[in-house]
Coordinates of N, CA and C in Angstrom, one line a residue:
M12 N 162.0 146.4 51.7 CA 163.3 146.8 51.2 C 163.5 148.3 51.3
K13 N 164.7 148.7 51.7 CA 165.0 150.1 51.8 C 165.2 150.8 50.5
K14 N 164.9 152.1 50.4 CA 165.0 152.8 49.2 C 166.5 152.7 48.6
S15 N 167.4 152.8 49.5 CA 168.8 152.7 49.1 C 169.2 151.4 48.5
D16 N 168.6 150.3 49.0 CA 168.8 149.0 48.5 C 168.2 148.9 47.1
R17 N 167.0 149.4 46.9 CA 166.4 149.4 45.6 C 167.2 150.2 44.6
K18 N 167.7 151.4 44.9 CA 168.6 152.1 44.0 C 169.8 151.4 43.7
S19 N 170.4 150.7 44.6 CA 171.6 149.9 44.3 C 171.3 148.8 43.3
I20 N 170.2 148.1 43.5 CA 169.8 147.0 42.6 C 169.5 147.6 41.2
I21 N 168.8 148.7 41.1 CA 168.4 149.2 39.9 C 169.6 149.7 39.1
S22 N 170.6 150.3 39.8 CA 171.8 150.8 39.2 C 172.6 149.7 38.6
A23 N 172.5 148.5 39.0 CA 173.2 147.4 38.5 C 172.5 146.6 37.4
V24 N 171.3 147.0 37.0 CA 170.5 146.3 36.0 C 171.2 146.5 34.6
K25 N 171.3 145.3 33.9 CA 171.8 145.4 32.6 C 170.8 145.1 31.5
R26 N 169.7 144.5 31.9 CA 168.6 144.2 31.0 C 167.2 144.3 31.7
V27 N 166.3 144.9 31.0 CA 164.9 144.9 31.5 C 164.0 144.2 30.5
I28 N 162.9 143.6 31.0 CA 161.9 143.0 30.2 C 160.6 143.8 30.4
I29 N 160.1 144.3 29.4 CA 158.8 145.1 29.5 C 157.7 144.4 28.8
K30 N 156.7 144.0 29.5 CA 155.5 143.4 29.0 C 154.5 144.4 28.7
I31 N 154.0 144.6 27.5 CA 153.0 145.6 27.1 C 151.8 144.9 26.6
G32 N 150.7 145.0 27.4 CA 149.5 144.3 27.0 C 148.7 145.1 25.9
S33 N 147.8 144.4 25.3 CA 146.9 145.0 24.3 C 146.2 146.2 24.8
S34 N 145.7 146.1 26.0 CA 144.9 147.3 26.5 C 145.7 148.5 26.7
V35 N 147.0 148.4 26.8 CA 147.9 149.6 26.9 C 148.1 150.2 25.5
L36 N 148.1 149.4 24.5 CA 148.4 149.8 23.1 C 147.2 150.3 22.3
T37 N 146.0 150.1 22.9 CA 144.8 150.4 22.1 C 144.0 151.5 22.8
D38 N 143.2 152.2 22.0 CA 142.2 153.1 22.6 C 140.9 152.4 22.9
K39 N 139.9 153.2 23.4 CA 138.6 152.6 23.7 C 137.9 151.9 22.6
K40 N 138.2 152.3 21.4 CA 137.6 151.7 20.2 C 138.3 150.5 19.7
G41 N 139.5 150.2 20.3 CA 140.2 149.0 19.9 C 141.3 149.3 18.9
S42 N 141.4 150.6 18.5 CA 142.4 151.0 17.5 C 143.8 151.2 18.2
L43 N 144.9 150.9 17.5 CA 146.2 151.2 18.1 C 146.4 152.7 18.3
S44 N 146.9 153.0 19.5 CA 147.1 154.4 19.9 C 148.5 154.9 19.6
E45 N 148.6 155.7 18.5 CA 149.9 156.3 18.1 C 150.6 157.0 19.3
S46 N 149.8 157.8 20.1 CA 150.4 158.5 21.1 C 151.0 157.6 22.2
V47 N 150.4 156.5 22.4 CA 151.0 155.5 23.4 C 152.3 155.0 22.9
F48 N 152.4 154.7 21.6 CA 153.6 154.2 21.0 C 154.7 155.3 21.0
D49 N 154.3 156.5 20.8 CA 155.3 157.6 20.9 C 155.9 157.7 22.3
V50 N 155.1 157.6 23.4 CA 155.5 157.7 24.7 C 156.4 156.5 25.1
L51 N 156.0 155.3 24.7 CA 156.8 154.1 24.9 C 158.1 154.2 24.2
A52 N 158.1 154.6 23.0 CA 159.4 154.7 22.2 C 160.4 155.7 22.9
E53 N 159.8 156.8 23.4 CA 160.7 157.8 24.1 C 161.2 157.2 25.4
E54 N 160.4 156.5 26.2 CA 160.8 155.9 27.5 C 161.9 154.8 27.2
I55 N 161.6 154.0 26.2 CA 162.5 152.9 25.9 C 163.9 153.4 25.4
S56 N 163.8 154.5 24.6 CA 165.0 155.1 24.1 C 165.9 155.6 25.3
G57 N 165.2 156.2 26.3 CA 165.9 156.7 27.5 C 166.6 155.6 28.2
I58 N 165.9 154.5 28.3 CA 166.5 153.3 29.0 C 167.7 152.8 28.3
K59 N 167.6 152.7 27.0 CA 168.7 152.2 26.1 C 169.9 153.2 26.2
A60 N 169.6 154.4 26.2 CA 170.7 155.5 26.3 C 171.5 155.3 27.6
R61 N 170.9 154.7 28.6 CA 171.7 154.4 29.8 C 172.5 153.1 29.7
G62 N 172.5 152.5 28.5 CA 173.2 151.3 28.4 C 172.5 150.0 28.8
I63 N 171.2 150.1 29.0 CA 170.4 148.9 29.5 C 169.8 148.3 28.3
E64 N 169.9 147.0 28.2 CA 169.2 146.2 27.1 C 167.8 146.1 27.4
V65 N 166.9 146.3 26.4 CA 165.5 146.3 26.6 C 164.9 145.1 25.7
V66 N 164.1 144.3 26.4 CA 163.4 143.2 25.7 C 161.9 143.6 25.9
I67 N 161.2 143.6 24.8 CA 159.7 143.9 24.8 C 158.9 142.7 24.5
V68 N 158.0 142.4 25.3 CA 157.0 141.3 25.1 C 155.7 141.9 25.0
S69 N 154.9 141.6 24.0 CA 153.6 142.3 23.8 C 152.6 141.3 23.2
S70 N 151.4 141.5 23.6 CA 150.3 140.8 23.0 C 149.6 141.8 22.0
G71 N 150.2 142.9 21.7 CA 149.7 143.9 20.9 C 149.4 143.4 19.4
A72 N 150.1 142.4 19.0 CA 149.9 141.9 17.6 C 148.5 141.4 17.5
I73 N 147.9 140.8 18.5 CA 146.6 140.4 18.5 C 145.6 141.5 18.4
A74 N 145.8 142.6 19.2 CA 145.0 143.8 19.1 C 145.0 144.4 17.8
S75 N 146.2 144.5 17.1 CA 146.3 145.2 15.9 C 145.5 144.4 14.8
G76 N 145.4 143.1 14.9 CA 144.7 142.3 13.9 C 143.2 142.2 14.1
M77 N 142.8 142.4 15.4 CA 141.4 142.2 15.7 C 140.4 143.2 15.0
K78 N 140.8 144.4 14.8 CA 140.0 145.4 14.1 C 139.7 144.9 12.6
K79 N 140.7 144.3 12.0 CA 140.5 143.8 10.6 C 139.6 142.6 10.6
L80 N 139.7 141.8 11.6 CA 138.8 140.6 11.7 C 137.4 140.9 12.0
N81 N 137.1 142.0 12.7 CA 135.8 142.3 13.1 C 135.2 143.1 11.9

């Protein structure tokens, strides 16, 4: 696909679905990484500011509870 075709498709997007896995949300110790959440929030805010609906799918809930279970 040509770059110009991709730009055309992307400019017409009304909704994006972002899947965020547990490994993205946690550090090496398995704790939730606040800095990652900060970056994600900033990026998602920028997308929404362009009028694009954002749907987030995450398995991060599992990661956030694992530390308490262990």
